[in-house]
PDB file of C-alpha atoms in Angstrom:
ATOM      1  CA  ASP R 145      15.866  -2.670  -1.224  1.00  0.00           C
ATOM      2  CA  SER R 146      13.483  -0.202  -1.167  1.00  0.00           C
ATOM      3  CA  GLY R 147      15.691   2.393   0.853  1.00  0.00           C
ATOM      4  CA  VAL R 148      13.199   2.300   3.746  1.00  0.00           C
ATOM      5  CA  THR R 149      13.986   1.001   6.509  1.00  0.00           C
ATOM      6  CA  GLN R 150      11.702   0.730   9.091  1.00  0.00           C
ATOM      7  CA  THR R 151      13.193  -0.144  13.091  1.00  0.00           C
ATOM      8  CA  PRO R 152      12.420  -2.198  15.035  1.00  0.00           C
ATOM      9  CA  LYS R 153      11.222  -5.446  12.786  1.00  0.00           C
ATOM     10  CA  HIS R 154      10.146  -7.635  15.337  1.00  0.00           C
ATOM     11  CA  LEU R 155       8.106  -5.522  18.106  1.00  0.00           C
ATOM     12  CA  ILE R 156       6.232  -7.983  21.102  1.00  0.00           C
ATOM     13  CA  THR R 157       4.260  -6.377  23.131  1.00  0.00           C
ATOM     14  CA  ALA R 158       0.819  -7.100  25.983  1.00  0.00           C
ATOM     15  CA  THR R 159      -2.415  -5.177  25.799  1.00  0.00           C
ATOM     16  CA  GLY R 160      -2.301  -1.919  26.952  1.00  0.00           C
ATOM     17  CA  GLN R 161       1.215  -0.723  26.292  1.00  0.00           C
ATOM     18  CA  ARG R 162       2.892   1.245  24.123  1.00  0.00           C
ATOM     19  CA  VAL R 163       4.891   1.293  20.982  1.00  0.00           C
ATOM     20  CA  THR R 164       7.188   3.849  18.822  1.00  0.00           C
ATOM     21  CA  LEU R 165       8.044   2.229  15.381  1.00  0.00           C
ATOM     22  CA  ARG R 166      10.217   3.997  13.580  1.00  0.00           C
ATOM     23  CA  CYS R 167      10.883   4.924   9.459  1.00  0.00           C
ATOM     24  CA  SER R 168      13.623   6.317   7.486  1.00  0.00           C
ATOM     25  CA  PRO R 169      12.654   7.598   4.365  1.00  0.00           C
ATOM     26  CA  ARG R 170      14.895   6.892   0.888  1.00  0.00           C
ATOM     27  CA  SER R 171      17.690  10.571   0.891  1.00  0.00           C
ATOM     28  CA  GLY R 172      15.273  12.842  -0.956  1.00  0.00           C
ATOM     29  CA  ASP R 173      12.066  11.793  -0.082  1.00  0.00           C
ATOM     30  CA  LEU R 174       9.996  15.081   1.356  1.00  0.00           C
ATOM     31  CA  SER R 175       6.647  12.197   1.463  1.00  0.00           C
ATOM     32  CA  VAL R 176       5.889   9.215   4.750  1.00  0.00           C
ATOM     33  CA  TYR R 177       2.927   7.122   4.614  1.00  0.00           C
ATOM     34  CA  TRP R 178       1.549   4.657   7.281  1.00  0.00           C
ATOM     35  CA  TYR R 179      -0.290   1.346   6.747  1.00  0.00           C
ATOM     36  CA  GLN R 180      -1.748  -1.295   8.656  1.00  0.00           C
ATOM     37  CA  GLN R 181      -1.608  -4.659   7.398  1.00  0.00           C
ATOM     38  CA  SER R 182      -3.873  -7.655   9.450  1.00  0.00           C
ATOM     39  CA  LEU R 183      -4.027 -10.737   8.052  1.00  0.00           C
ATOM     40  CA  ASP R 184      -5.628 -11.094   5.143  1.00  0.00           C
ATOM     41  CA  GLN R 185      -6.708  -8.201   4.796  1.00  0.00           C
ATOM     42  CA  GLY R 186      -5.593  -5.338   2.514  1.00  0.00           C
ATOM     43  CA  LEU R 187      -3.338  -2.296   3.566  1.00  0.00           C
ATOM     44  CA  GLN R 188      -4.788  -0.041   5.544  1.00  0.00           C
ATOM     45  CA  PHE R 189      -3.952   3.675   4.990  1.00  0.00           C
ATOM     46  CA  LEU R 190      -2.763   5.136   8.610  1.00  0.00           C
ATOM     47  CA  ILE R 191      -1.456   8.641   7.935  1.00  0.00           C
ATOM     48  CA  HIS R 192       0.315  10.803   5.075  1.00  0.00           C
ATOM     49  CA  TYR R 193       2.905  13.898   5.927  1.00  0.00           C
ATOM     50  CA  TYR R 194       4.804  16.015   3.748  1.00  0.00           C
ATOM     51  CA  ASN R 195       7.507  18.140   4.398  1.00  0.00           C
ATOM     52  CA  GLY R 196       7.148  17.264   8.957  1.00  0.00           C
ATOM     53  CA  GLU R 197       3.315  19.001   8.207  1.00  0.00           C
ATOM     54  CA  GLU R 198       0.575  16.616   8.346  1.00  0.00           C
ATOM     55  CA  ARG R 199      -1.247  15.970   4.299  1.00  0.00           C
ATOM     56  CA  ALA R 200      -3.982  13.673   4.973  1.00  0.00           C
ATOM     57  CA  LYS R 201      -4.961  11.403   7.774  1.00  0.00           C
ATOM     58  CA  GLY R 202      -6.937   7.763   7.147  1.00  0.00           C
ATOM     59  CA  ASN R 203      -8.948   5.811   9.450  1.00  0.00           C
ATOM     60  CA  ILE R 204      -6.281   6.518  12.168  1.00  0.00           C
ATOM     61  CA  LEU R 205      -7.365   5.309  16.462  1.00  0.00           C
ATOM     62  CA  GLU R 206      -7.369   8.608  18.423  1.00  0.00           C
ATOM     63  CA  ARG R 207      -4.656   5.791  20.023  1.00  0.00           C
ATOM     64  CA  PHE R 208      -2.477   6.307  17.556  1.00  0.00           C
ATOM     65  CA  SER R 209      -0.013   9.204  16.804  1.00  0.00           C
ATOM     66  CA  ALA R 210       2.452   9.657  14.430  1.00  0.00           C
ATOM     67  CA  GLN R 211       4.540  12.227  13.564  1.00  0.00           C
ATOM     68  CA  GLN R 212       7.693  13.776  10.795  1.00  0.00           C
ATOM     69  CA  PHE R 213      10.710  14.955  12.445  1.00  0.00           C
ATOM     70  CA  PRO R 214      12.686  17.524  10.687  1.00  0.00           C
ATOM     71  CA  ASP R 215      15.152  15.315   9.849  1.00  0.00           C
ATOM     72  CA  LEU R 216      12.805  13.292   7.442  1.00  0.00           C
ATOM     73  CA  HIS R 217      12.275   9.836   9.512  1.00  0.00           C
ATOM     74  CA  SER R 218       8.432   9.201  11.346  1.00  0.00           C
ATOM     75  CA  GLU R 219       7.870   8.038  14.075  1.00  0.00           C
ATOM     76  CA  LEU R 220       4.052   5.648  14.135  1.00  0.00           C
ATOM     77  CA  ASN R 221       3.037   5.764  18.535  1.00  0.00           C
ATOM     78  CA  LEU R 222       0.433   3.459  19.315  1.00  0.00           C
ATOM     79  CA  SER R 223      -0.527   3.181  22.748  1.00  0.00           C
ATOM     80  CA  SER R 224      -3.115   1.303  25.114  1.00  0.00           C
ATOM     81  CA  LEU R 225      -2.963  -1.687  22.518  1.00  0.00           C
ATOM     82  CA  GLU R 226      -5.233  -4.043  22.041  1.00  0.00           C
ATOM     83  CA  LEU R 227      -5.084  -7.041  20.681  1.00  0.00           C
ATOM     84  CA  GLY R 228      -6.353  -5.968  17.704  1.00  0.00           C
ATOM     85  CA  ASP R 229      -4.252  -3.950  16.256  1.00  0.00           C
ATOM     86  CA  SER R 230      -1.434  -7.270  15.688  1.00  0.00           C
ATOM     87  CA  ALA R 231      -0.606  -6.247  12.996  1.00  0.00           C
ATOM     88  CA  LEU R 232       2.688  -5.719  10.081  1.00  0.00           C
ATOM     89  CA  TYR R 233       2.683  -1.876  10.210  1.00  0.00           C
ATOM     90  CA  PHE R 234       4.502  -0.295   6.873  1.00  0.00           C
ATOM     91  CA  CYS R 235       5.142   3.760   5.974  1.00  0.00           C
ATOM     92  CA  ALA R 236       6.674   3.929   2.040  1.00  0.00           C
ATOM     93  CA  THR R 237       7.868   6.789   0.857  1.00  0.00           C
ATOM     94  CA  ASP R 238       7.785   9.528  -1.852  1.00  0.00           C
ATOM     95  CA  GLN R 239       9.969  12.486  -3.189  1.00  0.00           C
ATOM     96  CA  ASP R 240       7.373  14.714  -3.450  1.00  0.00           C
ATOM     97  CA  GLY R 241       3.815  12.963  -2.798  1.00  0.00           C
ATOM     98  CA  GLY R 242       3.017  13.276  -5.720  1.00  0.00           C
ATOM     99  CA  LEU R 243      -0.582  11.883  -7.455  1.00  0.00           C
ATOM    100  CA  GLY R 244       1.565   8.871  -9.665  1.00  0.00           C
ATOM    101  CA  ASN R 245       4.519   8.830  -7.680  1.00  0.00           C
ATOM    102  CA  GLU R 246       5.899   5.024  -7.227  1.00  0.00           C
ATOM    103  CA  GLN R 247       5.988   4.956  -2.941  1.00  0.00           C
ATOM    104  CA  PHE R 248       8.889   3.091  -2.064  1.00  0.00           C
ATOM    105  CA  PHE R 249       8.071   0.398   0.885  1.00  0.00           C
ATOM    106  CA  GLY R 250      10.049  -0.491   3.916  1.00  0.00           C
ATOM    107  CA  PRO R 251      10.692  -3.854   5.390  1.00  0.00           C
ATOM    108  CA  GLY R 252       8.174  -2.988   8.064  1.00  0.00           C
ATOM    109  CA  THR R 253       7.458  -4.056  11.571  1.00  0.00           C
ATOM    110  CA  ARG R 254       5.235  -6.950  12.782  1.00  0.00           C
ATOM    111  CA  LEU R 255       3.753  -6.056  15.750  1.00  0.00           C
ATOM    112  CA  THR R 256       2.382  -8.842  18.094  1.00  0.00           C
ATOM    113  CA  VAL R 257      -0.110  -7.784  21.173  1.00  0.00           C
ATOM    114  CA  LEU R 258      -0.482 -10.608  23.819  1.00  0.00           C
TER     115      LEU R 258
ATOM    116  CA  GLY U  73     -18.143   5.276   1.624  1.00  0.00           C
ATOM    117  CA  GLN U  74     -15.496   4.433  -0.948  1.00  0.00           C
ATOM    118  CA  SER U  75     -14.280   1.128  -2.214  1.00  0.00           C
ATOM    119  CA  LEU U  76     -11.707  -1.142  -4.406  1.00  0.00           C
ATOM    120  CA  GLU U  77     -13.472  -4.558  -5.031  1.00  0.00           C
ATOM    121  CA  GLN U  78     -10.477  -7.339  -6.392  1.00  0.00           C
ATOM    122  CA  PRO U  79     -11.266 -11.221  -6.597  1.00  0.00           C
ATOM    123  CA  SER U  80      -9.918 -13.076  -3.395  1.00  0.00           C
ATOM    124  CA  GLU U  81      -7.756 -15.741  -5.956  1.00  0.00           C
ATOM    125  CA  VAL U  82      -6.683 -16.326  -9.875  1.00  0.00           C
ATOM    126  CA  THR U  83      -5.254 -19.289 -11.439  1.00  0.00           C
ATOM    127  CA  ALA U  84      -3.582 -19.971 -14.090  1.00  0.00           C
ATOM    128  CA  VAL U  85      -0.927 -21.318 -15.926  1.00  0.00           C
ATOM    129  CA  GLU U  86       2.727 -20.634 -16.288  1.00  0.00           C
ATOM    130  CA  GLY U  87       3.347 -19.016 -19.777  1.00  0.00           C
ATOM    131  CA  ALA U  88       0.068 -17.882 -20.060  1.00  0.00           C
ATOM    132  CA  ILE U  89      -2.138 -14.463 -20.307  1.00  0.00           C
ATOM    133  CA  VAL U  90      -3.590 -12.994 -17.337  1.00  0.00           C
ATOM    134  CA  GLN U  91      -6.240 -10.355 -16.013  1.00  0.00           C
ATOM    135  CA  ILE U  92      -6.691  -9.174 -12.752  1.00  0.00           C
ATOM    136  CA  ASN U  93      -9.904  -6.167 -12.079  1.00  0.00           C
ATOM    137  CA  CYS U  94     -10.464  -4.135  -9.975  1.00  0.00           C
ATOM    138  CA  THR U  95     -13.552  -1.999  -9.581  1.00  0.00           C
ATOM    139  CA  TYR U  96     -14.507   0.724  -7.080  1.00  0.00           C
ATOM    140  CA  GLN U  97     -16.837   2.969  -6.016  1.00  0.00           C
ATOM    141  CA  THR U  98     -15.930   6.796  -5.231  1.00  0.00           C
ATOM    142  CA  SER U  99     -15.978   9.995  -6.013  1.00  0.00           C
ATOM    143  CA  GLY U 100     -13.525  10.813  -6.894  1.00  0.00           C
ATOM    144  CA  PHE U 101      -9.828   9.928  -7.288  1.00  0.00           C
ATOM    145  CA  TYR U 102      -7.067  11.132  -9.278  1.00  0.00           C
ATOM    146  CA  GLY U 103      -5.712   7.490 -10.456  1.00  0.00           C
ATOM    147  CA  LEU U 104      -5.695   4.181 -10.151  1.00  0.00           C
ATOM    148  CA  SER U 105      -2.335   2.385  -8.452  1.00  0.00           C
ATOM    149  CA  TRP U 106      -1.360  -0.993  -8.875  1.00  0.00           C
ATOM    150  CA  TYR U 107       0.783  -2.812  -6.019  1.00  0.00           C
ATOM    151  CA  GLN U 108       2.846  -6.623  -6.578  1.00  0.00           C
ATOM    152  CA  GLN U 109       3.381  -8.488  -2.811  1.00  0.00           C
ATOM    153  CA  HIS U 110       5.174 -12.055  -2.470  1.00  0.00           C
ATOM    154  CA  ASP U 111       4.785 -13.815   1.308  1.00  0.00           C
ATOM    155  CA  GLY U 112       6.694 -11.655   3.876  1.00  0.00           C
ATOM    156  CA  GLY U 113       7.228  -8.624   1.798  1.00  0.00           C
ATOM    157  CA  ALA U 114       6.574  -5.239   1.375  1.00  0.00           C
ATOM    158  CA  PRO U 115       4.225  -4.116  -1.689  1.00  0.00           C
ATOM    159  CA  THR U 116       6.205  -3.380  -4.658  1.00  0.00           C
ATOM    160  CA  PHE U 117       4.946  -0.686  -7.260  1.00  0.00           C
ATOM    161  CA  LEU U 118       4.073  -1.753 -10.512  1.00  0.00           C
ATOM    162  CA  SER U 119       1.807   1.152 -12.379  1.00  0.00           C
ATOM    163  CA  TYR U 120       0.250   3.777 -12.440  1.00  0.00           C
ATOM    164  CA  ASN U 121      -2.720   4.642 -14.921  1.00  0.00           C
ATOM    165  CA  GLY U 122      -3.542   8.870 -14.211  1.00  0.00           C
ATOM    166  CA  LEU U 123      -5.702   8.711 -17.623  1.00  0.00           C
ATOM    167  CA  ASP U 124      -8.035   6.742 -19.113  1.00  0.00           C
ATOM    168  CA  GLY U 125      -6.941   3.764 -21.300  1.00  0.00           C
ATOM    169  CA  LEU U 126      -3.862   1.378 -20.941  1.00  0.00           C
ATOM    170  CA  GLU U 127      -0.101   1.887 -19.241  1.00  0.00           C
ATOM    171  CA  GLU U 128       2.584  -1.047 -20.605  1.00  0.00           C
ATOM    172  CA  THR U 129       5.149  -1.583 -18.218  1.00  0.00           C
ATOM    173  CA  GLY U 130       7.250  -5.323 -20.071  1.00  0.00           C
ATOM    174  CA  ARG U 131       5.241  -7.983 -19.145  1.00  0.00           C
ATOM    175  CA  PHE U 132       2.836  -5.748 -17.120  1.00  0.00           C
ATOM    176  CA  SER U 133       0.060  -3.598 -18.483  1.00  0.00           C
ATOM    177  CA  SER U 134      -2.635  -1.773 -16.400  1.00  0.00           C
ATOM    178  CA  PHE U 135      -6.110  -0.252 -18.125  1.00  0.00           C
ATOM    179  CA  LEU U 136      -8.098   2.352 -16.287  1.00  0.00           C
ATOM    180  CA  SER U 137     -11.929   3.641 -17.741  1.00  0.00           C
ATOM    181  CA  ARG U 138     -13.332   6.310 -15.413  1.00  0.00           C
ATOM    182  CA  SER U 139     -17.138   6.137 -17.024  1.00  0.00           C
ATOM    183  CA  ASP U 140     -16.893   1.560 -16.577  1.00  0.00           C
ATOM    184  CA  SER U 141     -15.000   2.618 -13.072  1.00  0.00           C
ATOM    185  CA  TYR U 142     -12.877  -0.020 -13.277  1.00  0.00           C
ATOM    186  CA  GLY U 143      -9.639  -1.227 -13.770  1.00  0.00           C
ATOM    187  CA  TYR U 144      -6.780  -4.068 -14.344  1.00  0.00           C
ATOM    188  CA  LEU U 145      -3.924  -5.340 -14.377  1.00  0.00           C
ATOM    189  CA  LEU U 146      -3.034  -7.720 -17.455  1.00  0.00           C
ATOM    190  CA  LEU U 147      -0.006  -9.600 -16.783  1.00  0.00           C
ATOM    191  CA  GLN U 148       1.330 -11.756 -19.419  1.00  0.00           C
ATOM    192  CA  GLU U 149       4.198 -15.080 -20.369  1.00  0.00           C
ATOM    193  CA  LEU U 150       3.991 -15.782 -16.653  1.00  0.00           C
ATOM    194  CA  GLN U 151       6.288 -16.472 -14.627  1.00  0.00           C
ATOM    195  CA  MET U 152       6.359 -18.656 -11.291  1.00  0.00           C
ATOM    196  CA  LYS U 153       8.269 -16.234 -10.082  1.00  0.00           C
ATOM    197  CA  ASP U 154       4.421 -13.749 -10.361  1.00  0.00           C
ATOM    198  CA  SER U 155       2.836 -15.568  -7.431  1.00  0.00           C
ATOM    199  CA  ALA U 156       2.085 -13.306  -5.348  1.00  0.00           C
ATOM    200  CA  SER U 157      -0.946 -10.896  -4.229  1.00  0.00           C
ATOM    201  CA  TYR U 158      -1.619  -8.237  -6.358  1.00  0.00           C
ATOM    202  CA  PHE U 159      -4.154  -4.903  -4.483  1.00  0.00           C
ATOM    203  CA  CYS U 160      -5.171  -1.799  -5.955  1.00  0.00           C
ATOM    204  CA  ALA U 161      -5.130   1.549  -5.451  1.00  0.00           C
ATOM    205  CA  VAL U 162      -6.544   5.427  -5.598  1.00  0.00           C
ATOM    206  CA  ARG U 163      -6.407   8.519  -3.897  1.00  0.00           C
ATOM    207  CA  GLY U 164      -9.434  10.340  -2.905  1.00  0.00           C
ATOM    208  CA  SER U 165      -9.523  14.355  -4.766  1.00  0.00           C
ATOM    209  CA  ARG U 166     -10.680  15.135  -2.573  1.00  0.00           C
ATOM    210  CA  ASP U 167      -9.732  14.178   0.773  1.00  0.00           C
ATOM    211  CA  ASP U 168      -5.733  12.369  -0.385  1.00  0.00           C
ATOM    212  CA  LYS U 169      -7.278   9.456   1.380  1.00  0.00           C
ATOM    213  CA  ILE U 170      -5.742   6.379   0.093  1.00  0.00           C
ATOM    214  CA  ILE U 171      -7.113   3.460  -0.282  1.00  0.00           C
ATOM    215  CA  PHE U 172      -6.427  -0.219  -0.492  1.00  0.00           C
ATOM    216  CA  GLY U 173      -8.349  -2.972  -2.368  1.00  0.00           C
ATOM    217  CA  LYS U 174      -8.159  -6.490  -0.836  1.00  0.00           C
ATOM    218  CA  GLY U 175      -5.567  -7.922  -3.158  1.00  0.00           C
ATOM    219  CA  THR U 176      -5.514 -10.897  -5.640  1.00  0.00           C
ATOM    220  CA  ARG U 177      -3.685 -13.819  -4.454  1.00  0.00           C
ATOM    221  CA  LEU U 178      -2.164 -14.897  -8.227  1.00  0.00           C
ATOM    222  CA  HIS U 179      -1.773 -18.676  -7.461  1.00  0.00           C
ATOM    223  CA  ILE U 180       1.045 -19.936 -10.896  1.00  0.00           C
ATOM    224  CA  LEU U 181       0.420 -23.616 -11.826  1.00  0.00           C
ATOM    225  CA  PRO U 182       3.722 -24.601 -13.166  1.00  0.00           C
TER     226      PRO U 182
END
C-alpha cells in the first residue's frame, strides 16, 4: 500500500458523459501527477500539480482538466467521454516534485466508456 | 520528438540475470527512472540515475550513459515474483514533461 488513495476504483459510463476521478496524496506530499494507461500502452503523463499550482502539462486532451485543492487532494475531470478514453487512470504523488523523487502510485481508477 | 524505446518482451530463467535496455531520443532530461508494474497493480519505483554510471539496490542495478543515449536495468538472481512489466521514464529538462517507455514484459521460466 503506497498510501495514495484513488476513488472510485471502477467507473462505467456512457459516451458523452462527464466523470471526476479523485486522488488523495500521502501525508506530506505536495506533488500530484496524473497518468493514463491504455491497454498494451505505457503510461501517458497527463499533468503535474505542485502545492495547488500546475507545474507541467503532458498530452492532456482539452476535454480533460485537473486541479489540486488546498488540502492537496486532486481531481481529474474527463468530459464528453469517448470510447477511446477507456483506460486505467493513475495518480502518483511525491514530496516536492523533485527530479529523482520516487513517485508513489495510487491503485488506479479503471474507466470504462460504453 | 522525445521517445524512449524498450524491448516489448524479455524471457529469462529463474536464478539468472537479465538486462532490460532503454534507448532514448530526447533533447534534454534530468535523469532516468525505472518502475515495475505487476499485472493488475500500480507501478512501483525501482531506481533513478541522475548521473552517468551504475546505481545498485539489492538485486537490481540501473545504468545510464548520456553520451550513448542509453540506459538499462539489470536484475540478478531472478525470482518468479520478478515477472512483471518494467518501464523506463525521463523528465524533460525544458518542459518538465514526464515520458515513459512502453514497457518491457519480463517472463521468467522455472
